[in-house]
Amino acid sequence: MAQPAAAKAPAPARAMGSSNQHSAFKDKTKPAEIRASSITAAKAVADAVRTSLGPKGMDKMIQEPKGDVTITNDGATILQQMKLAHPAAKMLVELSKAQDAEAGDGTTSVVILAGALLDASAKLLSRGIHPTAISESFLRAGEKCSEILTDMATPVDLSDRESLLKSASTSLNSKVVHQHAGTLAATSVDAVLKVIDPAKDTNVDLKDIKIMKKLGGVVEDTELIDGVLFDQKSSSFGGPTRVDKPKIGLIQFCISPPKTDMDNQVVVSDYAAMDRVLREERQYLLNIVKQIKKSGCNVLLVQKSILRDAVSDLAHHFLAKMKIMVIKDIEREDIEYVCKSLNVRPAASLDHFTADTLATAELAEEIQTGSSKMVKITGVQNRGRTVNVLLRGSNKLVLEEADRSLHDALCVIRCLVKKRALIAGGGAPEMEMTLRLSEHSHTLTGVEAYCFRAFADALEIIPYTLAENAGLNPIVTVTELRNRHAKGEKNAGINVRRGQITNILEESVVQPLLVSVSAITLAAETVCSILKIDDVINVVN
């Protein structure tokens, strides 16, 4: 009797083994865990930059491996320097880069919004709502928010300099260099207006605005140069450092003796041959310099060369004798800017260097800035739409932060050129969207109504964080703000300077419509991407 029982015993074990194997392919908990992990990682990134939002936000000190230190509260800069391992966390860095490229400002806000929306979606997921339903509703809510913001917006005319200054100042008030907001705002507005035609342009190419940083002085010493500025001093030894009515030429060839190919060498065995080589070299350089002088050129710009000296010492001597000012080592990427600014045609060979390729100006002179010298060309004829900004700062940290802040201010004005409308700042648009979306959710049914309400509540994170960072009681402040908006005061916002709720438009706290629309749309899209991830696959190389 014992024998058959022993024979039957393994059967249930086989069945159990096969069911375990089968359930491994149908693991229901894995997608939920992956989703929770992605949401947690992305929220951690959002929480890291939350404290730096707004005029009273804190700054971050970033220490690089080499020992360099950066102090900033610019969201994009902080996130770029972060060392992140989780792919979902990296998506938020990409989100801030996308906002920086599209609008240039609001890089902190967009990440905080994404974090709040992820928090809201985690609560919806815990109620058993499907991720696809949440992501589709969030995208529709984002579109509805864009409509609400457009209704709130006030059209702006680019000839209204005061409105442009207010927008640039609002952007700069949250920066480390906020005490210099007046100087930098005026510089950014004037720079953009010089490079565009307000009547027909719908974009600004920021490459046309060249910012040069020089240590020494204070940020107030920053100036807009009505001409072209070169970071180098004139390099002709004993040559002129000031030229009236200059004829400017730009060459892309070298004024130095030719070299053999990399793996070849010339062996000179006797003095007569060496003498002949030196004589030929001298004649070769003299011919080039005579040709340059013959064209009428007296200010020579030379492109940087990586193979040999752009201008040899002997060539410098000849050019100084001919009274030609030389500015060498102009970077390849700056050639296009120089050509556009001076209306000069670059010459790739000596045969093409003729009088009709030259540009004319009123004055070219060497100027002292801080501890170094620069060349400044003013009164350029038929000048292109470009502008130079000479940015000053007492130390490297201030100078770098002033550069980042000026870039943000320029981007704000660019946003107004792209979409000519302004909205209030100070958490006013977010609170208005919260109320209007909540009202709209009552007209919806089912899961979509839940999702819209969750999206609306998540938007309160911006006024809540502004109040928290300003040292106010966030719950009391946000509740009062909600009441004011419910009474129809759509421009009521948090005045962090006074520590109370006021009409924020009267306080001149304004921002471009494009910044807010872009932030909401990009945040919603990123959250939807993260929600739809249900597995992480590691590729083995």
mmCIF file of C-alpha atoms in Angstrom, residues 218-413:
data_model
loop_
_atom_site.group_PDB
_atom_site.id
_atom_site.type_symbol
_atom_site.label_atom_id
_atom_site.label_comp_id
_atom_site.label_asym_id
_atom_site.label_seq_id
_atom_site.Cartn_x
_atom_site.Cartn_y
_atom_site.Cartn_z
ATOM 1 C CA VAL A 218 29.950 96.325 -9.804
ATOM 2 C CA VAL A 219 26.840 95.076 -11.618
ATOM 3 C CA GLU A 220 25.665 98.737 -11.964
ATOM 4 C CA ASP A 221 28.654 99.310 -14.292
ATOM 5 C CA THR A 222 27.026 96.962 -16.844
ATOM 6 C CA GLU A 223 26.566 98.816 -20.136
ATOM 7 C CA LEU A 224 25.052 98.318 -23.539
ATOM 8 C CA ILE A 225 27.718 98.913 -26.218
ATOM 9 C CA ASP A 226 26.443 100.602 -29.348
ATOM 10 C CA GLY A 227 29.045 98.960 -31.540
ATOM 11 C CA VAL A 228 31.146 95.787 -31.538
ATOM 12 C CA LEU A 229 33.354 94.673 -28.680
ATOM 13 C CA PHE A 230 36.204 92.161 -28.948
ATOM 14 C CA ASP A 231 37.443 90.295 -25.893
ATOM 15 C CA GLN A 232 41.042 90.495 -27.165
ATOM 16 C CA LYS A 233 43.405 93.452 -27.122
ATOM 17 C CA SER A 234 45.137 94.532 -30.318
ATOM 18 C CA SER A 235 48.005 92.109 -30.883
ATOM 19 C CA SER A 236 50.255 94.070 -33.264
ATOM 20 C CA PHE A 237 53.479 94.817 -31.340
ATOM 21 C CA GLY A 238 54.191 98.509 -31.743
ATOM 22 C CA GLY A 239 51.166 98.857 -34.028
ATOM 23 C CA PRO A 240 48.336 101.384 -33.633
ATOM 24 C CA THR A 241 45.874 101.026 -30.723
ATOM 25 C CA ARG A 242 43.447 103.619 -32.115
ATOM 26 C CA VAL A 243 42.327 104.014 -35.724
ATOM 27 C CA ASP A 244 40.002 106.760 -36.980
ATOM 28 C CA LYS A 245 37.693 105.883 -39.915
ATOM 29 C CA PRO A 246 38.890 102.257 -39.934
ATOM 30 C CA LYS A 247 38.534 99.923 -42.919
ATOM 31 C CA ILE A 248 37.934 96.522 -41.318
ATOM 32 C CA GLY A 249 38.805 93.201 -42.965
ATOM 33 C CA LEU A 250 38.197 89.651 -41.734
ATOM 34 C CA ILE A 251 40.497 86.837 -42.883
ATOM 35 C CA GLN A 252 40.189 83.085 -42.387
ATOM 36 C CA PHE A 253 43.743 82.242 -43.509
ATOM 37 C CA CYS A 254 47.023 82.435 -41.572
ATOM 38 C CA ILE A 255 49.752 85.058 -41.948
ATOM 39 C CA SER A 256 52.546 82.686 -41.003
ATOM 40 C CA PRO A 257 54.916 80.380 -42.902
ATOM 41 C CA PRO A 258 53.278 77.167 -44.212
ATOM 42 C CA LYS A 259 53.986 73.959 -42.343
ATOM 43 C CA THR A 260 54.553 70.488 -43.759
ATOM 44 C CA ASP A 261 52.016 67.724 -43.208
ATOM 45 C CA MET A 262 51.893 66.293 -39.685
ATOM 46 C CA ASP A 263 54.104 63.257 -40.305
ATOM 47 C CA ASN A 264 56.662 64.940 -42.587
ATOM 48 C CA GLN A 265 59.733 66.978 -41.740
ATOM 49 C CA VAL A 266 62.246 69.040 -43.686
ATOM 50 C CA VAL A 267 65.925 68.591 -42.853
ATOM 51 C CA VAL A 268 68.122 71.611 -43.689
ATOM 52 C CA SER A 269 71.751 70.478 -43.890
ATOM 53 C CA ASP A 270 73.755 73.671 -44.589
ATOM 54 C CA TYR A 271 73.654 77.370 -43.701
ATOM 55 C CA ALA A 272 73.100 78.540 -47.288
ATOM 56 C CA ALA A 273 69.894 76.492 -47.507
ATOM 57 C CA MET A 274 68.766 77.793 -44.104
ATOM 58 C CA ASP A 275 69.405 81.342 -45.208
ATOM 59 C CA ARG A 276 67.340 80.752 -48.346
ATOM 60 C CA VAL A 277 64.461 79.290 -46.277
ATOM 61 C CA LEU A 278 64.402 82.356 -44.005
ATOM 62 C CA ARG A 279 64.579 84.723 -46.988
ATOM 63 C CA GLU A 280 61.699 82.932 -48.726
ATOM 64 C CA GLU A 281 59.674 82.983 -45.517
ATOM 65 C CA ARG A 282 60.265 86.731 -45.124
ATOM 66 C CA GLN A 283 59.266 87.383 -48.762
ATOM 67 C CA TYR A 284 56.159 85.185 -48.437
ATOM 68 C CA LEU A 285 54.896 87.106 -45.388
ATOM 69 C CA LEU A 286 55.785 90.496 -46.897
ATOM 70 C CA ASN A 287 53.735 89.723 -50.017
ATOM 71 C CA ILE A 288 50.665 88.855 -47.899
ATOM 72 C CA VAL A 289 50.984 92.015 -45.769
ATOM 73 C CA LYS A 290 51.479 94.219 -48.893
ATOM 74 C CA GLN A 291 48.339 92.723 -50.446
ATOM 75 C CA ILE A 292 46.374 93.474 -47.243
ATOM 76 C CA LYS A 293 47.678 97.065 -47.196
ATOM 77 C CA LYS A 294 46.882 97.457 -50.906
ATOM 78 C CA SER A 295 43.205 96.648 -50.277
ATOM 79 C CA GLY A 296 43.012 99.674 -47.936
ATOM 80 C CA CYS A 297 42.539 97.621 -44.764
ATOM 81 C CA ASN A 298 43.855 99.172 -41.529
ATOM 82 C CA VAL A 299 42.030 96.999 -38.928
ATOM 83 C CA LEU A 300 42.541 93.288 -39.487
ATOM 84 C CA LEU A 301 40.471 90.576 -37.773
ATOM 85 C CA VAL A 302 42.020 87.083 -37.928
ATOM 86 C CA GLN A 303 40.135 83.838 -37.261
ATOM 87 C CA LYS A 304 41.660 81.470 -34.697
ATOM 88 C CA SER A 305 43.774 78.689 -36.208
ATOM 89 C CA ILE A 306 44.376 75.283 -34.638
ATOM 90 C CA LEU A 307 47.115 74.055 -37.002
ATOM 91 C CA ARG A 308 49.652 76.905 -36.854
ATOM 92 C CA ASP A 309 50.047 80.481 -35.630
ATOM 93 C CA ALA A 310 47.315 82.714 -37.038
ATOM 94 C CA VAL A 311 49.842 85.576 -37.235
ATOM 95 C CA SER A 312 53.596 84.981 -36.760
ATOM 96 C CA ASP A 313 55.889 87.399 -34.918
ATOM 97 C CA LEU A 314 57.484 88.533 -38.170
ATOM 98 C CA ALA A 315 54.062 89.176 -39.703
ATOM 99 C CA HIS A 316 53.144 91.224 -36.597
ATOM 100 C CA HIS A 317 56.271 93.332 -37.175
ATOM 101 C CA PHE A 318 55.352 93.981 -40.842
ATOM 102 C CA LEU A 319 51.711 94.816 -39.977
ATOM 103 C CA ALA A 320 52.847 97.273 -37.265
ATOM 104 C CA LYS A 321 55.156 98.971 -39.807
ATOM 105 C CA MET A 322 52.200 99.311 -42.195
ATOM 106 C CA LYS A 323 50.089 100.861 -39.343
ATOM 107 C CA ILE A 324 47.524 98.025 -39.361
ATOM 108 C CA MET A 325 45.746 97.144 -36.092
ATOM 109 C CA VAL A 326 45.449 93.351 -35.633
ATOM 110 C CA ILE A 327 42.833 91.499 -33.561
ATOM 111 C CA LYS A 328 43.610 87.797 -33.760
ATOM 112 C CA ASP A 329 42.140 84.545 -32.398
ATOM 113 C CA ILE A 330 38.489 85.285 -33.168
ATOM 114 C CA GLU A 331 36.585 82.082 -32.376
ATOM 115 C CA ARG A 332 34.971 80.190 -35.255
ATOM 116 C CA GLU A 333 31.505 80.372 -33.653
ATOM 117 C CA ASP A 334 31.818 84.189 -33.377
ATOM 118 C CA ILE A 335 32.510 84.674 -37.108
ATOM 119 C CA GLU A 336 28.817 84.785 -38.045
ATOM 120 C CA TYR A 337 28.102 87.378 -35.319
ATOM 121 C CA VAL A 338 31.076 89.551 -36.381
ATOM 122 C CA CYS A 339 30.053 89.415 -40.072
ATOM 123 C CA LYS A 340 26.476 90.394 -39.231
ATOM 124 C CA SER A 341 27.527 93.179 -36.829
ATOM 125 C CA LEU A 342 30.164 94.821 -39.026
ATOM 126 C CA ASN A 343 28.619 93.941 -42.406
ATOM 127 C CA VAL A 344 31.996 92.483 -43.435
ATOM 128 C CA ARG A 345 32.652 89.580 -45.797
ATOM 129 C CA PRO A 346 35.186 86.991 -44.571
ATOM 130 C CA ALA A 347 38.037 86.156 -46.968
ATOM 131 C CA ALA A 348 39.186 82.529 -47.061
ATOM 132 C CA SER A 349 42.210 83.245 -49.267
ATOM 133 C CA LEU A 350 44.416 86.205 -50.187
ATOM 134 C CA ASP A 351 42.965 86.391 -53.733
ATOM 135 C CA HIS A 352 39.499 87.111 -52.305
ATOM 136 C CA PHE A 353 40.725 89.846 -49.945
ATOM 137 C CA THR A 354 39.740 92.980 -51.867
ATOM 138 C CA ALA A 355 38.444 96.476 -51.027
ATOM 139 C CA ASP A 356 34.780 95.468 -51.494
ATOM 140 C CA THR A 357 35.013 92.864 -48.679
ATOM 141 C CA LEU A 358 35.903 95.547 -46.094
ATOM 142 C CA ALA A 359 33.601 97.234 -43.583
ATOM 143 C CA THR A 360 33.810 100.889 -42.551
ATOM 144 C CA ALA A 361 33.282 102.502 -39.123
ATOM 145 C CA GLU A 362 33.956 105.745 -37.253
ATOM 146 C CA LEU A 363 36.449 104.548 -34.662
ATOM 147 C CA ALA A 364 38.349 101.438 -33.551
ATOM 148 C CA GLU A 365 40.185 101.768 -30.243
ATOM 149 C CA GLU A 366 41.676 99.724 -27.431
ATOM 150 C CA ILE A 367 39.935 100.342 -24.083
ATOM 151 C CA GLN A 368 40.803 99.342 -20.516
ATOM 152 C CA THR A 369 38.132 97.321 -18.649
ATOM 153 C CA GLY A 370 39.056 96.090 -15.212
ATOM 154 C CA SER A 371 42.463 94.486 -15.359
ATOM 155 C CA SER A 372 42.366 93.681 -19.087
ATOM 156 C CA LYS A 373 42.100 95.485 -22.420
ATOM 157 C CA MET A 374 39.461 95.112 -25.166
ATOM 158 C CA VAL A 375 38.956 96.534 -28.644
ATOM 159 C CA LYS A 376 35.811 98.545 -29.284
ATOM 160 C CA ILE A 377 34.550 99.503 -32.745
ATOM 161 C CA THR A 378 31.860 102.197 -32.911
ATOM 162 C CA GLY A 379 29.940 104.010 -35.653
ATOM 163 C CA VAL A 380 29.736 100.964 -37.957
ATOM 164 C CA GLN A 381 28.111 101.741 -41.312
ATOM 165 C CA ASN A 382 25.228 99.514 -42.565
ATOM 166 C CA ARG A 383 25.367 97.678 -39.264
ATOM 167 C CA GLY A 384 23.308 94.524 -38.714
ATOM 168 C CA ARG A 385 20.775 94.173 -35.890
ATOM 169 C CA THR A 386 23.126 92.988 -33.138
ATOM 170 C CA VAL A 387 24.144 94.357 -29.766
ATOM 171 C CA ASN A 388 26.936 93.896 -27.205
ATOM 172 C CA VAL A 389 26.475 93.877 -23.432
ATOM 173 C CA LEU A 390 29.514 94.414 -21.199
ATOM 174 C CA LEU A 391 28.614 92.743 -17.894
ATOM 175 C CA ARG A 392 30.614 93.652 -14.781
ATOM 176 C CA GLY A 393 30.834 92.035 -11.352
ATOM 177 C CA SER A 394 33.012 92.310 -8.267
ATOM 178 C CA ASN A 395 33.758 88.571 -8.111
ATOM 179 C CA LYS A 396 33.297 85.435 -10.186
ATOM 180 C CA LEU A 397 30.215 84.160 -8.310
ATOM 181 C CA VAL A 398 28.327 87.466 -8.710
ATOM 182 C CA LEU A 399 29.378 87.773 -12.358
ATOM 183 C CA GLU A 400 28.206 84.238 -13.236
ATOM 184 C CA GLU A 401 24.856 84.716 -11.456
ATOM 185 C CA ALA A 402 24.364 88.140 -13.111
ATOM 186 C CA ASP A 403 24.943 86.435 -16.485
ATOM 187 C CA ARG A 404 22.309 83.743 -15.736
ATOM 188 C CA SER A 405 19.855 86.371 -14.448
ATOM 189 C CA LEU A 406 20.356 88.597 -17.496
ATOM 190 C CA HIS A 407 19.726 85.571 -19.748
ATOM 191 C CA ASP A 408 16.417 84.938 -17.916
ATOM 192 C CA ALA A 409 15.399 88.597 -18.275
ATOM 193 C CA LEU A 410 16.216 88.521 -22.009
ATOM 194 C CA CYS A 411 14.124 85.348 -22.349
ATOM 195 C CA VAL A 412 11.177 87.057 -20.617
ATOM 196 C CA ILE A 413 11.261 89.890 -23.160
#
